[in-house]
Amino acid sequence: MCSKQKAAGKSGPATDHALANLPEFFSVRCYLPIGSLNPDAPYHQQVIEELAKRLAECWDERLFDPLTVSLRDGELYVIDGRHRLAPLKLRNPNGFLVSCDLFKGLTLEEEAELACRIRMQKSINLRKLKKYLKELE
């Protein structure tokens, strides 16, 4: 998966025309309209609505990583970040641009693998943080 991805383009608002002209395989940081993002992929768990509401109340853009998104079959699927996307939609239902790491050329299986690897890495980082905080006590 990673070996066939190449960086391409510049960060900035993406349009349908710009997306259509991108290379077959790539990844790039960009801004996409929240209304164009599809959070429903078969490898996801349900969004916890109560968590989304609490995040919307205290949202601080500086504290959240970009969403991980895949352009597949002409659709933008959220691979990682559904619990960040949900509060953004609650805060601004008319939409705006959101920072994303955009991948193109992934299969559904590769998206699921990437989602799993991202979750595993976040879990490892959380365990390291908890261990570090415990050592400080």
PDB file of C-alpha atoms in Angstrom:
ATOM      1  CA  MET A   1       0.000   0.000   0.000  1.00  0.00           C
ATOM      2  CA  CYS A   2       2.481   2.647   1.124  1.00  0.00           C
ATOM      3  CA  SER A   3       5.075   1.751  -1.499  1.00  0.00           C
ATOM      4  CA  LYS A   4       2.777   2.670  -4.368  1.00  0.00           C
ATOM      5  CA  GLN A   5       1.636   5.998  -2.905  1.00  0.00           C
ATOM      6  CA  LYS A   6       3.404   9.136  -4.031  1.00  0.00           C
ATOM      7  CA  ALA A   7       3.077  12.668  -2.720  1.00  0.00           C
ATOM      8  CA  ALA A   8       1.419  14.943  -5.228  1.00  0.00           C
ATOM      9  CA  GLY A   9      -0.053  18.421  -5.491  1.00  0.00           C
ATOM     10  CA  LYS A  10      -0.170  21.234  -2.982  1.00  0.00           C
ATOM     11  CA  SER A  11      -2.332  21.761   0.063  1.00  0.00           C
ATOM     12  CA  GLY A  12      -5.404  23.859  -0.445  1.00  0.00           C
ATOM     13  CA  PRO A  13      -9.102  23.687  -1.210  1.00  0.00           C
ATOM     14  CA  ALA A  14      -9.883  20.784  -3.505  1.00  0.00           C
ATOM     15  CA  THR A  15     -12.445  20.918  -6.285  1.00  0.00           C
ATOM     16  CA  ASP A  16     -13.956  18.135  -8.388  1.00  0.00           C
ATOM     17  CA  HIS A  17     -11.836  19.280 -11.339  1.00  0.00           C
ATOM     18  CA  ALA A  18      -8.646  19.213  -9.266  1.00  0.00           C
ATOM     19  CA  LEU A  19      -9.448  15.758  -7.849  1.00  0.00           C
ATOM     20  CA  ALA A  20     -10.095  14.336 -11.301  1.00  0.00           C
ATOM     21  CA  ASN A  21      -6.616  15.329 -12.519  1.00  0.00           C
ATOM     22  CA  LEU A  22      -4.611  13.771  -9.681  1.00  0.00           C
ATOM     23  CA  PRO A  23      -2.293  10.787 -10.256  1.00  0.00           C
ATOM     24  CA  GLU A  24      -3.592   7.236  -9.835  1.00  0.00           C
ATOM     25  CA  PHE A  25      -1.891   6.724  -6.426  1.00  0.00           C
ATOM     26  CA  PHE A  26      -0.995   9.547  -4.037  1.00  0.00           C
ATOM     27  CA  SER A  27      -1.454  11.108  -0.638  1.00  0.00           C
ATOM     28  CA  VAL A  28      -1.584  14.833   0.125  1.00  0.00           C
ATOM     29  CA  ARG A  29      -2.667  17.215   2.922  1.00  0.00           C
ATOM     30  CA  CYS A  30      -5.503  19.432   1.732  1.00  0.00           C
ATOM     31  CA  TYR A  31      -8.764  21.125   2.765  1.00  0.00           C
ATOM     32  CA  LEU A  32     -12.076  19.557   1.752  1.00  0.00           C
ATOM     33  CA  PRO A  33     -15.692  20.679   2.291  1.00  0.00           C
ATOM     34  CA  ILE A  34     -17.222  18.716   5.179  1.00  0.00           C
ATOM     35  CA  GLY A  35     -20.394  18.146   3.164  1.00  0.00           C
ATOM     36  CA  SER A  36     -18.434  16.170   0.562  1.00  0.00           C
ATOM     37  CA  LEU A  37     -17.090  13.636   3.094  1.00  0.00           C
ATOM     38  CA  ASN A  38     -18.810  10.267   3.445  1.00  0.00           C
ATOM     39  CA  PRO A  39     -18.332   8.920   6.992  1.00  0.00           C
ATOM     40  CA  ASP A  40     -20.017   5.580   6.240  1.00  0.00           C
ATOM     41  CA  ALA A  41     -17.595   2.773   5.399  1.00  0.00           C
ATOM     42  CA  PRO A  42     -18.199  -0.877   6.314  1.00  0.00           C
ATOM     43  CA  TYR A  43     -15.078  -1.095   8.509  1.00  0.00           C
ATOM     44  CA  HIS A  44     -16.265   1.615  10.946  1.00  0.00           C
ATOM     45  CA  GLN A  45     -17.981   1.395  14.288  1.00  0.00           C
ATOM     46  CA  GLN A  46     -20.927   3.669  15.075  1.00  0.00           C
ATOM     47  CA  VAL A  47     -20.214   7.297  16.001  1.00  0.00           C
ATOM     48  CA  ILE A  48     -20.898   7.901  19.685  1.00  0.00           C
ATOM     49  CA  GLU A  49     -23.386  10.779  19.474  1.00  0.00           C
ATOM     50  CA  GLU A  50     -22.894  11.918  23.083  1.00  0.00           C
ATOM     51  CA  LEU A  51     -19.142  12.199  22.504  1.00  0.00           C
ATOM     52  CA  ALA A  52     -19.745  14.176  19.304  1.00  0.00           C
ATOM     53  CA  LYS A  53     -21.997  16.621  21.207  1.00  0.00           C
ATOM     54  CA  ARG A  54     -19.426  17.104  23.985  1.00  0.00           C
ATOM     55  CA  LEU A  55     -16.634  17.663  21.459  1.00  0.00           C
ATOM     56  CA  ALA A  56     -18.782  20.196  19.585  1.00  0.00           C
ATOM     57  CA  GLU A  57     -19.297  22.202  22.799  1.00  0.00           C
ATOM     58  CA  CYS A  58     -15.570  22.564  23.526  1.00  0.00           C
ATOM     59  CA  TRP A  59     -14.111  22.323  20.014  1.00  0.00           C
ATOM     60  CA  ASP A  60     -10.591  23.692  19.574  1.00  0.00           C
ATOM     61  CA  GLU A  61      -9.205  23.158  16.064  1.00  0.00           C
ATOM     62  CA  ARG A  62      -5.621  23.248  17.359  1.00  0.00           C
ATOM     63  CA  LEU A  63      -6.133  20.033  19.348  1.00  0.00           C
ATOM     64  CA  PHE A  64      -7.289  17.745  16.553  1.00  0.00           C
ATOM     65  CA  ASP A  65      -5.399  15.962  13.782  1.00  0.00           C
ATOM     66  CA  PRO A  66      -6.538  16.182  10.163  1.00  0.00           C
ATOM     67  CA  LEU A  67      -9.105  13.639   9.008  1.00  0.00           C
ATOM     68  CA  THR A  68      -7.797  10.715   6.953  1.00  0.00           C
ATOM     69  CA  VAL A  69      -9.830  10.468   3.744  1.00  0.00           C
ATOM     70  CA  SER A  70      -9.800   8.182   0.696  1.00  0.00           C
ATOM     71  CA  LEU A  71     -10.962   9.139  -2.781  1.00  0.00           C
ATOM     72  CA  ARG A  72     -12.437   5.893  -4.112  1.00  0.00           C
ATOM     73  CA  ASP A  73     -14.935   5.442  -6.933  1.00  0.00           C
ATOM     74  CA  GLY A  74     -15.495   9.206  -7.112  1.00  0.00           C
ATOM     75  CA  GLU A  75     -16.497   9.402  -3.421  1.00  0.00           C
ATOM     76  CA  LEU A  76     -14.565  10.820  -0.433  1.00  0.00           C
ATOM     77  CA  TYR A  77     -14.637   8.254   2.410  1.00  0.00           C
ATOM     78  CA  VAL A  78     -13.471   9.112   5.936  1.00  0.00           C
ATOM     79  CA  ILE A  79     -10.971   6.427   6.975  1.00  0.00           C
ATOM     80  CA  ASP A  80     -10.141   7.999  10.339  1.00  0.00           C
ATOM     81  CA  GLY A  81     -11.784  10.987  11.999  1.00  0.00           C
ATOM     82  CA  ARG A  82     -15.510  10.318  12.133  1.00  0.00           C
ATOM     83  CA  HIS A  83     -15.596  11.481  15.782  1.00  0.00           C
ATOM     84  CA  ARG A  84     -13.928  14.721  14.649  1.00  0.00           C
ATOM     85  CA  LEU A  85     -16.206  15.148  11.634  1.00  0.00           C
ATOM     86  CA  ALA A  86     -19.443  14.687  13.632  1.00  0.00           C
ATOM     87  CA  PRO A  87     -18.837  17.685  15.972  1.00  0.00           C
ATOM     88  CA  LEU A  88     -17.781  19.844  13.027  1.00  0.00           C
ATOM     89  CA  LYS A  89     -21.110  19.106  11.342  1.00  0.00           C
ATOM     90  CA  LEU A  90     -22.954  19.927  14.587  1.00  0.00           C
ATOM     91  CA  ARG A  91     -21.104  23.243  14.950  1.00  0.00           C
ATOM     92  CA  ASN A  92     -21.590  24.313  11.348  1.00  0.00           C
ATOM     93  CA  PRO A  93     -24.300  22.358   9.485  1.00  0.00           C
ATOM     94  CA  ASN A  94     -23.826  24.574   6.405  1.00  0.00           C
ATOM     95  CA  GLY A  95     -20.278  23.266   6.124  1.00  0.00           C
ATOM     96  CA  PHE A  96     -16.798  24.641   5.697  1.00  0.00           C
ATOM     97  CA  LEU A  97     -13.379  23.318   4.772  1.00  0.00           C
ATOM     98  CA  VAL A  98     -11.636  20.825   7.056  1.00  0.00           C
ATOM     99  CA  SER A  99      -7.993  19.710   7.055  1.00  0.00           C
ATOM    100  CA  CYS A 100      -7.558  16.209   5.614  1.00  0.00           C
ATOM    101  CA  ASP A 101      -4.861  13.753   4.669  1.00  0.00           C
ATOM    102  CA  LEU A 102      -6.252  12.605   1.322  1.00  0.00           C
ATOM    103  CA  PHE A 103      -5.360   9.263  -0.255  1.00  0.00           C
ATOM    104  CA  LYS A 104      -6.280   8.134  -3.759  1.00  0.00           C
ATOM    105  CA  GLY A 105      -5.840   4.667  -5.209  1.00  0.00           C
ATOM    106  CA  LEU A 106      -6.651   2.615  -2.108  1.00  0.00           C
ATOM    107  CA  THR A 107      -8.979  -0.358  -2.291  1.00  0.00           C
ATOM    108  CA  LEU A 108     -11.675  -0.855   0.345  1.00  0.00           C
ATOM    109  CA  GLU A 109      -9.430  -3.492   1.953  1.00  0.00           C
ATOM    110  CA  GLU A 110      -6.449  -1.101   2.027  1.00  0.00           C
ATOM    111  CA  GLU A 111      -8.634   1.585   3.610  1.00  0.00           C
ATOM    112  CA  ALA A 112      -9.719  -0.875   6.315  1.00  0.00           C
ATOM    113  CA  GLU A 113      -6.083  -1.869   6.932  1.00  0.00           C
ATOM    114  CA  LEU A 114      -5.037   1.785   7.198  1.00  0.00           C
ATOM    115  CA  ALA A 115      -7.920   2.548   9.582  1.00  0.00           C
ATOM    116  CA  CYS A 116      -6.869  -0.387  11.775  1.00  0.00           C
ATOM    117  CA  ARG A 117      -3.201   0.668  11.761  1.00  0.00           C
ATOM    118  CA  ILE A 118      -4.094   4.263  12.682  1.00  0.00           C
ATOM    119  CA  ARG A 119      -6.258   3.065  15.596  1.00  0.00           C
ATOM    120  CA  MET A 120      -3.491   0.733  16.793  1.00  0.00           C
ATOM    121  CA  GLN A 121      -0.923   3.556  16.691  1.00  0.00           C
ATOM    122  CA  LYS A 122      -3.229   5.881  18.628  1.00  0.00           C
ATOM    123  CA  SER A 123      -3.740   3.146  21.225  1.00  0.00           C
ATOM    124  CA  ILE A 124       0.030   2.647  21.579  1.00  0.00           C
ATOM    125  CA  ASN A 125       0.551   6.404  21.972  1.00  0.00           C
ATOM    126  CA  LEU A 126      -2.171   6.597  24.631  1.00  0.00           C
ATOM    127  CA  ARG A 127      -0.621   3.737  26.601  1.00  0.00           C
ATOM    128  CA  LYS A 128       2.798   5.440  26.442  1.00  0.00           C
ATOM    129  CA  LEU A 129       1.263   8.703  27.672  1.00  0.00           C
ATOM    130  CA  LYS A 130      -0.532   6.977  30.548  1.00  0.00           C
ATOM    131  CA  LYS A 131       2.712   5.218  31.543  1.00  0.00           C
ATOM    132  CA  TYR A 132       4.627   8.509  31.409  1.00  0.00           C
ATOM    133  CA  LEU A 133       2.006  10.303  33.543  1.00  0.00           C
ATOM    134  CA  LYS A 134       2.054   7.483  36.077  1.00  0.00           C
ATOM    135  CA  GLU A 135       5.861   7.773  36.349  1.00  0.00           C
ATOM    136  CA  LEU A 136       5.493  11.488  37.109  1.00  0.00           C
ATOM    137  CA  GLU A 137       3.296  10.801  40.162  1.00  0.00           C
TER     138      GLU A 137
END
